[in-house]
Coordinates of C-alpha atoms and ligand atoms in Angstrom, one line a residue:
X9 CA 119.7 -79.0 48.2
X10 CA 116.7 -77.4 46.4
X11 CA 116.3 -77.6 42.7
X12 CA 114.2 -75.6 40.7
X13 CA 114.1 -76.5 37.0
X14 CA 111.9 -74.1 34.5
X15 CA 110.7 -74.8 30.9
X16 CA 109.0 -71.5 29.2
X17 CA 107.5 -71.6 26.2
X18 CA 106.1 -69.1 24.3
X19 CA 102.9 -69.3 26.3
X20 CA 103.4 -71.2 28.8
X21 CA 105.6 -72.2 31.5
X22 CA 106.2 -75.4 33.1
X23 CA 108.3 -75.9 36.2
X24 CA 109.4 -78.6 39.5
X25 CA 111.2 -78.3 42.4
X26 CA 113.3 -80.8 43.7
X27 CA 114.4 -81.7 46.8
X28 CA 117.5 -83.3 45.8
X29 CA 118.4 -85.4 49.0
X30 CA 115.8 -88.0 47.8
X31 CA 114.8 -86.4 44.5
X32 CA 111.6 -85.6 45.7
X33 CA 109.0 -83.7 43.9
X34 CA 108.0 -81.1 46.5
X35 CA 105.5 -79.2 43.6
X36 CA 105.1 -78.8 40.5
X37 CA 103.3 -77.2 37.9
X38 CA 101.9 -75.1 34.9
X39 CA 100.9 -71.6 33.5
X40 CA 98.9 -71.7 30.5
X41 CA 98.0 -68.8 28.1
X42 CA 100.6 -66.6 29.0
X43 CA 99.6 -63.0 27.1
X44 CA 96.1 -64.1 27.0
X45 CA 94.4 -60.9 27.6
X46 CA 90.7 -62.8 28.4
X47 CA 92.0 -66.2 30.0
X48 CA 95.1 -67.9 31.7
X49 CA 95.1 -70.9 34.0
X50 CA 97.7 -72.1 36.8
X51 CA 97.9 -75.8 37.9
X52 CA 100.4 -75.9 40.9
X53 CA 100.6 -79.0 42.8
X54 CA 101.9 -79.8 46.3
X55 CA 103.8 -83.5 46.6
X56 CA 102.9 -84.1 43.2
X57 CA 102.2 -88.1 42.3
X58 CA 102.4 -89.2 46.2
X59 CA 99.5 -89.9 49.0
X60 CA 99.6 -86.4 49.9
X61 CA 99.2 -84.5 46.6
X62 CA 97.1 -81.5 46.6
X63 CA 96.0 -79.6 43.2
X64 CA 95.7 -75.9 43.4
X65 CA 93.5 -73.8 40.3
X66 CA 94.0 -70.5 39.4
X67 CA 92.1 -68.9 36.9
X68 CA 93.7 -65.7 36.0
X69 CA 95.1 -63.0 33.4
X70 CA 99.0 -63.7 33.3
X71 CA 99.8 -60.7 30.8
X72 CA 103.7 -61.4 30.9
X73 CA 105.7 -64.4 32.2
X74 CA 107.1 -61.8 35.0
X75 CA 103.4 -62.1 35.9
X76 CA 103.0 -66.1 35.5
X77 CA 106.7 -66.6 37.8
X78 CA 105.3 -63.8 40.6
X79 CA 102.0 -65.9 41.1
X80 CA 103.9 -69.4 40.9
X81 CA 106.1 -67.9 43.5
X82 CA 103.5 -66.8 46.0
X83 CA 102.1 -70.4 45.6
X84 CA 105.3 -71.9 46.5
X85 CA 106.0 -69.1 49.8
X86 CA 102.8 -69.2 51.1
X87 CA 102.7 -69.0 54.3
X88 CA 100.5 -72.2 54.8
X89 CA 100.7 -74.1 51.5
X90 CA 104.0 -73.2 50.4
X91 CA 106.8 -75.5 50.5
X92 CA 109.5 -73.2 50.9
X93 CA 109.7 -70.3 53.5
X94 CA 112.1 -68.4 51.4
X95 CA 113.5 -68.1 48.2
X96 CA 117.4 -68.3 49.1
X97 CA 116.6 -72.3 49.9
X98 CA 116.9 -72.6 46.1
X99 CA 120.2 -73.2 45.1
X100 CA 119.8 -73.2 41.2
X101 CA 117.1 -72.9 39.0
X102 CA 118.1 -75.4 35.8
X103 CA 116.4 -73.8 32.5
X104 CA 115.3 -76.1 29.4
X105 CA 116.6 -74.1 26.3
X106 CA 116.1 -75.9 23.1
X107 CA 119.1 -74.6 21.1
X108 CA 122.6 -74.0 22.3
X109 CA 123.4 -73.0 18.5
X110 CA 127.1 -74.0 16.6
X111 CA 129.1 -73.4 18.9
X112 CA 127.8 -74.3 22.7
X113 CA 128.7 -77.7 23.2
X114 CA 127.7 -78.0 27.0
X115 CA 125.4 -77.2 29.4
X116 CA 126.5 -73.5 31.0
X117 CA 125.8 -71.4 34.1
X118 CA 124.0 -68.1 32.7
X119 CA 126.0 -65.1 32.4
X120 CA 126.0 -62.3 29.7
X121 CA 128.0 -64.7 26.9
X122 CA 125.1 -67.5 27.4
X123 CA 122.4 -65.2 26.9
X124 CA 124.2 -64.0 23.9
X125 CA 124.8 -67.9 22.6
X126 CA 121.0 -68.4 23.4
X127 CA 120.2 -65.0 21.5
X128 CA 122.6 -65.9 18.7
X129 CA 120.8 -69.1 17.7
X130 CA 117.4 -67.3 17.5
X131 CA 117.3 -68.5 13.8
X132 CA 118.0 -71.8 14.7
X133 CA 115.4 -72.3 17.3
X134 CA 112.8 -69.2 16.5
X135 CA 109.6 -71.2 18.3
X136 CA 111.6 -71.9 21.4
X137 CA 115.0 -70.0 22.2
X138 CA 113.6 -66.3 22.9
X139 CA 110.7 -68.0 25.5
X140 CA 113.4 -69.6 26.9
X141 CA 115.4 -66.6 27.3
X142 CA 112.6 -64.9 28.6
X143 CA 112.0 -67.7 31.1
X144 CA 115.9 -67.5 31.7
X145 CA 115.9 -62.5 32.5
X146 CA 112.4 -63.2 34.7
X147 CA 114.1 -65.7 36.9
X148 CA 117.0 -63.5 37.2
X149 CA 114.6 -60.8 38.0
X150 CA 112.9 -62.8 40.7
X151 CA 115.1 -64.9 42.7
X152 CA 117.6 -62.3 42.8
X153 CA 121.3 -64.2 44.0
X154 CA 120.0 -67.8 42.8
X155 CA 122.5 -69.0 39.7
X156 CA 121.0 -69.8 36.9
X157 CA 121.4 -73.0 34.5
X158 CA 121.2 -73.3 31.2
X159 CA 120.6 -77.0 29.9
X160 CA 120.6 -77.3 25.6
X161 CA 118.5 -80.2 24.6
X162 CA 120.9 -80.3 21.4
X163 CA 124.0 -81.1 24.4
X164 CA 123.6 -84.4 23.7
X165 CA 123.6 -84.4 19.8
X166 CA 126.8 -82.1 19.9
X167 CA 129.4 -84.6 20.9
X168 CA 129.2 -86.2 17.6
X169 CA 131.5 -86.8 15.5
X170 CA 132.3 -85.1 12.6
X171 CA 131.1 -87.6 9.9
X172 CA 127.7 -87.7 11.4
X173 CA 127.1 -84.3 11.9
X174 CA 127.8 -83.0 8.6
X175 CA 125.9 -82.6 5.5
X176 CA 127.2 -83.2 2.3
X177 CA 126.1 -79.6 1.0
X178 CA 129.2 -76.9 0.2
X179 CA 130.5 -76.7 3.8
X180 CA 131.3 -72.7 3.3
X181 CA 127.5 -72.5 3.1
X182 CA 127.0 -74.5 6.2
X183 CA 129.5 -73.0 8.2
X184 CA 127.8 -69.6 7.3
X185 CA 124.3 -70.7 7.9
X186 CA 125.3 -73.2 11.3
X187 CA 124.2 -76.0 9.3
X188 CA 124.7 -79.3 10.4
X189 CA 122.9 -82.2 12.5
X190 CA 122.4 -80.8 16.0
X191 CA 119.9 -83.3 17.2
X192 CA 116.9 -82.9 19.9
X193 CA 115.6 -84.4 22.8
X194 CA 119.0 -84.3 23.9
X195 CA 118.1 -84.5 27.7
X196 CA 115.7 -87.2 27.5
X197 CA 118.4 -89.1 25.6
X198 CA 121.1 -88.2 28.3
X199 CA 118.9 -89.3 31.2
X200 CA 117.8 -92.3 29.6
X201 CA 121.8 -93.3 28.6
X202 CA 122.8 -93.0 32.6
X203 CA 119.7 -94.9 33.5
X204 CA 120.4 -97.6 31.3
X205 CA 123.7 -98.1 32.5
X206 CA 123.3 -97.6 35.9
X207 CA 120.2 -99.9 35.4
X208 CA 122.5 -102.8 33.4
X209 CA 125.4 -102.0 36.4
X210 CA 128.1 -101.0 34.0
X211 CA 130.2 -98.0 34.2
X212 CA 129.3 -95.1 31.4
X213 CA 132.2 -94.8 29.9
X214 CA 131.8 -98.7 28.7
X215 CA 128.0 -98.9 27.9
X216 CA 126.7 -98.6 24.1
X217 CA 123.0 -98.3 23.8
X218 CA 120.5 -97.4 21.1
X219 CA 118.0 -95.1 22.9
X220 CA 114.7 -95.0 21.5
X221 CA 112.3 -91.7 22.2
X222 CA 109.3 -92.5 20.6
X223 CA 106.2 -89.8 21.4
X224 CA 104.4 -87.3 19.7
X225 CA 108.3 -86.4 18.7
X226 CA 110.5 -88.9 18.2
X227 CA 114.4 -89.2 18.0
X228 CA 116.8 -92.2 18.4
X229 CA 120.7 -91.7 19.7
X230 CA 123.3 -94.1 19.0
X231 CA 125.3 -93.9 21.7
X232 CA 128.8 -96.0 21.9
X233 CA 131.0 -95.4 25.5
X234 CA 128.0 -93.7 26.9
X235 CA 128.5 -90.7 24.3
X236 CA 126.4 -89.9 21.6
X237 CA 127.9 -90.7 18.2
X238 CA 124.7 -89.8 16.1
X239 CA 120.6 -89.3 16.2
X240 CA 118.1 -89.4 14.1
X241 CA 116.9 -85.6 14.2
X242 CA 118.9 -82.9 12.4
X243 CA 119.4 -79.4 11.9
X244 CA 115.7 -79.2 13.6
X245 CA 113.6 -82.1 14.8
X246 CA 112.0 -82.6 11.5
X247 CA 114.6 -85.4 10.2
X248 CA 114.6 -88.8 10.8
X249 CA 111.3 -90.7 11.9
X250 CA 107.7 -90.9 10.9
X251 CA 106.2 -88.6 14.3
X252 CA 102.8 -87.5 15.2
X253 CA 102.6 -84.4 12.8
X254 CA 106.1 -84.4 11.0
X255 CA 107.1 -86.2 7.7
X256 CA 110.3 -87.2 8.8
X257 CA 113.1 -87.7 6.3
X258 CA 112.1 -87.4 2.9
X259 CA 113.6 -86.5 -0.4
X260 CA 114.7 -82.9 -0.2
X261 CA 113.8 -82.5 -3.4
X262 CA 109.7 -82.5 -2.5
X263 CA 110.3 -78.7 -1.4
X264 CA 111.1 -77.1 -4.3
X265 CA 108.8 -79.2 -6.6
X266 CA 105.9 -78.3 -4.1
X267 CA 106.9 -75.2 -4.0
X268 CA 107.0 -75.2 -7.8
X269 CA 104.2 -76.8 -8.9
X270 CA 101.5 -75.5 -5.7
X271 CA 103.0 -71.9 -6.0
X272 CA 103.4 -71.9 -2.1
X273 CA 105.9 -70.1 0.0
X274 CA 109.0 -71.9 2.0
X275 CA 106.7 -71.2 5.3
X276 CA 103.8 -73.0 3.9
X277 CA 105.7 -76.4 3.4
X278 CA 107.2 -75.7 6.1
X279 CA 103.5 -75.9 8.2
X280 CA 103.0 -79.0 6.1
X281 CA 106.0 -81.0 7.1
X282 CA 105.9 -80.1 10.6
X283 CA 102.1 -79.7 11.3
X284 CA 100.1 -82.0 9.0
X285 CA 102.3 -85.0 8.2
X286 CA 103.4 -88.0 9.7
X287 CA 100.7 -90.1 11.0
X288 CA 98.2 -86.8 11.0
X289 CA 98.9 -86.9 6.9
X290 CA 98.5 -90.8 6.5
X291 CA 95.5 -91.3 8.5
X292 CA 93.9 -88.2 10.3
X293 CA 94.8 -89.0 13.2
X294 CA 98.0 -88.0 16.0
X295 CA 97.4 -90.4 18.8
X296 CA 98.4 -94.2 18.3
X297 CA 95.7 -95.0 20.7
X298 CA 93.4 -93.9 18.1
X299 CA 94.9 -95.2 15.6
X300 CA 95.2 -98.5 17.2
X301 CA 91.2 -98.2 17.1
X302 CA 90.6 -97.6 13.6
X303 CA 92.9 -100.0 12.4
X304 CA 92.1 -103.0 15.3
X305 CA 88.1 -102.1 15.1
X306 CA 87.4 -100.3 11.9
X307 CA 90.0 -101.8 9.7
X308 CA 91.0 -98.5 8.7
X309 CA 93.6 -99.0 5.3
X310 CA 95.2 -95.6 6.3
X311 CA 95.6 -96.2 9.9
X312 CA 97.0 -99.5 9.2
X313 CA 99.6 -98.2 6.5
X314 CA 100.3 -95.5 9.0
X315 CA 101.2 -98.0 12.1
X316 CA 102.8 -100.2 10.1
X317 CA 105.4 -97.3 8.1
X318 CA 105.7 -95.6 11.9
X319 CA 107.6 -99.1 12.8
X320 CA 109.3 -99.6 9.6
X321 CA 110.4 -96.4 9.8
X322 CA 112.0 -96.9 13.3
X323 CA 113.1 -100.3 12.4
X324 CA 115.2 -98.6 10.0
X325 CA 117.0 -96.3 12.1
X326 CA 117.5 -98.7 14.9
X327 CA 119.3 -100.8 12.0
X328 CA 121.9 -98.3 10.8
X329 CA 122.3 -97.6 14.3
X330 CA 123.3 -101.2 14.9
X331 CA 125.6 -101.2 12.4
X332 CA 127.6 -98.1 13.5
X333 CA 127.9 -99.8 16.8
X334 CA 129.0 -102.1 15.0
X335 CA 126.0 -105.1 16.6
X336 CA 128.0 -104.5 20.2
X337 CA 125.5 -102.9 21.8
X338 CA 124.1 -103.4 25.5
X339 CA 120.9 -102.5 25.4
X340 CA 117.6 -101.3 23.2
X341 CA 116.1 -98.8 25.3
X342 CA 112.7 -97.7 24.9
X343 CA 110.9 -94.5 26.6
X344 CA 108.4 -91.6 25.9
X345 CA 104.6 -92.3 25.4
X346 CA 104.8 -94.8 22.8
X347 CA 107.8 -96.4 23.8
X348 CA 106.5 -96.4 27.5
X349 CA 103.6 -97.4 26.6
X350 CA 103.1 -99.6 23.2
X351 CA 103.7 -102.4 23.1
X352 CA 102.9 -103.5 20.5
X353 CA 105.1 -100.8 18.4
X354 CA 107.8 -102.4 20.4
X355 CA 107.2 -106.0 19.5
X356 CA 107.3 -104.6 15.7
X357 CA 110.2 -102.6 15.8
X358 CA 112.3 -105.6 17.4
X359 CA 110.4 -108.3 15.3
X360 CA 112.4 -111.0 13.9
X361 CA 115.8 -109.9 15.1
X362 CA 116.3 -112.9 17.3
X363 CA 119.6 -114.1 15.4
X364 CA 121.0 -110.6 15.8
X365 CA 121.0 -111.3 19.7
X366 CA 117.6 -109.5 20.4
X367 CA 114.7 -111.6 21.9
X368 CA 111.7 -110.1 23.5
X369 CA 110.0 -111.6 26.3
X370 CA 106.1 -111.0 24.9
X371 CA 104.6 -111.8 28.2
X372 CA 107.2 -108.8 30.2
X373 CA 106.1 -106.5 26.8
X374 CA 102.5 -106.9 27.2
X375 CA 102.5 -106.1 31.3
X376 CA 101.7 -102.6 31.9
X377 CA 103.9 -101.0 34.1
X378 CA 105.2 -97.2 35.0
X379 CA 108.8 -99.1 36.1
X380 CA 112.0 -99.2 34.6
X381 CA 111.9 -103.0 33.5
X382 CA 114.0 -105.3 31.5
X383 CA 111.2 -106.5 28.5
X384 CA 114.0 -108.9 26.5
X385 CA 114.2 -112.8 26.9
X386 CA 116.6 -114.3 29.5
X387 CA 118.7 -115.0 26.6
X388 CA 118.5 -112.2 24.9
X389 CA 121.9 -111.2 24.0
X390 CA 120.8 -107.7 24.3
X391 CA 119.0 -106.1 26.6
X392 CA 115.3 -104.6 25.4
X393 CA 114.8 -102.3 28.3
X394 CA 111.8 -99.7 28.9
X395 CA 112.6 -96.4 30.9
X396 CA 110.1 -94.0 31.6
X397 CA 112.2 -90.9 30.3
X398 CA 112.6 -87.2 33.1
X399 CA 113.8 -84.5 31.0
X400 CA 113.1 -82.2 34.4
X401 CA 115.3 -84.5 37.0
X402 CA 117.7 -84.3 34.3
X403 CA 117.8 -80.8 33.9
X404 CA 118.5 -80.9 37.9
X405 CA 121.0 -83.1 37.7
X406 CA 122.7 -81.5 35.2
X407 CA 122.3 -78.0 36.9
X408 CA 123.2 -79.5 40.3
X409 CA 126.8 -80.6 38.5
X410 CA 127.6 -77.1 36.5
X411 CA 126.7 -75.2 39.8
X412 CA 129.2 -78.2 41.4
X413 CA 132.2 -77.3 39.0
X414 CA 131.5 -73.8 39.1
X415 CA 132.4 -73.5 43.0
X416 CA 135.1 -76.2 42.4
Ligands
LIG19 P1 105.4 -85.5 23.5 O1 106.4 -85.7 22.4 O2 104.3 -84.5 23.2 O3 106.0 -85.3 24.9 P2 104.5 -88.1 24.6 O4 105.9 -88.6 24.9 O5 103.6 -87.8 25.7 O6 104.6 -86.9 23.6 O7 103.9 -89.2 23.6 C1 102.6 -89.0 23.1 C2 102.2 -90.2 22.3 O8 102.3 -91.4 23.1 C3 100.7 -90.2 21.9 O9 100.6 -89.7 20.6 C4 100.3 -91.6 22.0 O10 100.3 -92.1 20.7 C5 101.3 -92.3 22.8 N1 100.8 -92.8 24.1 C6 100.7 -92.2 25.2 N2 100.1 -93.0 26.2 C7 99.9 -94.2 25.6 C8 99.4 -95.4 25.9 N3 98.9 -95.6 27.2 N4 99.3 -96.4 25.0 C9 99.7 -96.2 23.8 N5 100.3 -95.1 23.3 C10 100.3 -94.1 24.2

């Protein structure tokens, strides 16, 4: 069976198809400037990652995505570099869609109510739900007869309970305005949840994990009987950790006095939490790598306060996380560029927690490695595990199961 999975953005789209026998990659690839009138650049590739990759370039002027998703389709049809010969091989096409709003609790085959429920949480998602909807009428356009998924990264955050989804703000207001924690990264934190238990051997339903997403955005899940029971991120993905260019949780209360005393409007702060915090506000700088420089080499102040209140600040989480689960919990797991990747976050973040049952191995944390890998002690009560997250074999797998119990 042939997967295709699709992520639009609002310029740009990025997409994989699967063969799903072997999960195979048989291409993948990117459209950039969508709407650019001067410029727009397509990266396909055939076999991605394997021996037999092969890059294809095209510049071009991709006025529309309708445009983008023709050209991407000649690529994968052509007659002598294409890996299909025709488009009814696909059996789905699985769509990211950030925001499945109040209401959508699951991921859905795309008829005329999901469009609406993508539509209706517009407000909720502004920078990602109509791309995604756009992505979502082009496909239907195109591969005329192939079913359409749609997979909500807030899935994941909606099966929480009550307690942890609420705010403690007048609940008529938040019923009116959808209010409450929804959660992101939802299919990262879904793959990496079946991963980690199929990885540890133990059935879902019995597995409690804290799952650690640490990139440019970053999200933990505190998941107990392999559902999620609450995350870091809220309403959007601005609550919870330190990130790249967000502030994270902070006193609500900075708004209005910003807002007060600077004279700026709601969207302003809004750029300044989002776009200009976080580790780009402490110290100037996005990328740990760099950071790592300044405050390893240069002995940077800022880039030292900043590493060390990115870790704190997960530390935190991963604490109250703990104790919701209760300290019976299977495994740690770590994923996304930082968590893939650092370790020396890692070796901070689980610093000095040996008598809660969590020992790192420093010699399996230091080894590089693109495998999943077990990176606690041999007597590590709990597991530290490293996963490299795949929000797109996800999305198949997900798509490949609604399509399932839609025939069933
Ligand atoms: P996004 O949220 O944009 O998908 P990623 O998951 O790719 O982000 O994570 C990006 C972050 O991961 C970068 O800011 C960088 O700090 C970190 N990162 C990526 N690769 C490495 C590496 N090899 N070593 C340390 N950090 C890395």
């Amino acid at each position: 069976m042939k997967i295709l999975v699709l992520n639009a953005g609002s310029s740009s789209c990025k997409y994989k198809l699967y063969e799903m026998t072997d999960q195979s990659v048989l291409c993948s690839g990117l459209v950039e400037r969508i709407g650019d009138p001067k410029t727009g650049c397509l990266t396909h590739k055939i076999a991605p990652d394997t021996d037999k990759e092969e890059k294809i370039v095209q510049e071009s002027v991709f006025p529309n995505h309708n445009e983008a998703i023709r050209q991407v389709i000649n690529l994968i049809t052509d007659p002598k570099k294409g890996v299909i010969k025709d488009l009814k091989e696909i059996a789905v096409i699985g769509h990211r869609v950030l925001h499945g709003g109040y209401y959508q609790t699951e991921p859905a085959l795309v008829d005329e109510a999901t469009k609406k429920t993508i539509r209706d949480a517009f407000p909720l998602g502004p920078l990602h739900n109509p791309a995604n909807l756009t992505g979502i009428e082009v496909a239907e356009q195109l591969f005329p007869g192939v079913p359409n998924v749609a997979v909500f990264d807030t899935a994941f955050g909606m099966k929480m309970p009550r307690e942890a989804y609420t705010y403690a703000l007048p609940q008529d207001l938040c019923k009116e305005l959808q209010i409450r924690r929804y959660g992101f990264h939802g299919t990262s934190h879904t793959y990496l949840v079946n991963r980690g238990a199929a990885f540890m051997k133990k059935p879902l339903k019995d597995f409690n994990c804290i799952t650690l997403h640490l990139g440019n955005g970053s999200s933990l899940g505190c998941v107990k009987n392999g559902q999620c029971i609450d995350t870091s991120m809220g309403i959007t993905p601005l609550e919870g950790l330190i990130m790249g260019t967000r502030c994270g949780s902070i006193d609500p209360a900075i708004v209005p006095y910003i807002i007060k005393q600077k004279g700026w409007s709601a969207d302003e702060v809004d750029t300044l939490m989002n776009k200009k915090s976080g580790l780009l506000g402490l110290c100037g700088k996005t990328d740990l790598r760099d950071i790592h420089k300044l405050a390893d080499q240069e002995h940077d102040e800022n880039a030292l306060l900043a590493r060390r209140m990115l870790i704190r600040s997960i530390k935190k989480t991963l604490g109250a996380f703990f104790f919701l689960l209760e300290g019976k919990v299977d495994a740690l797991i770590f994923s996304a560029g930082i968590g893939e990747n650092d370790a020396l976050v890692r070796a901070g973040v689980v610093e000095g927690l040996e008598s809660l049952g969590i020992c790192l191995d420093a010699e399996k944390n230091a080894t590089r490695s693109g495998d999943e890998r077990e990176i606690s002690s041999k007597d590590s009560k709990i597991k530290i595990l490293v996963l490299p997250t795949n929000e797109e074999l996800q999305i198949a797998l997900t798509s490949q199961e609604v399509l399932a119990k839609s025939k069933a």
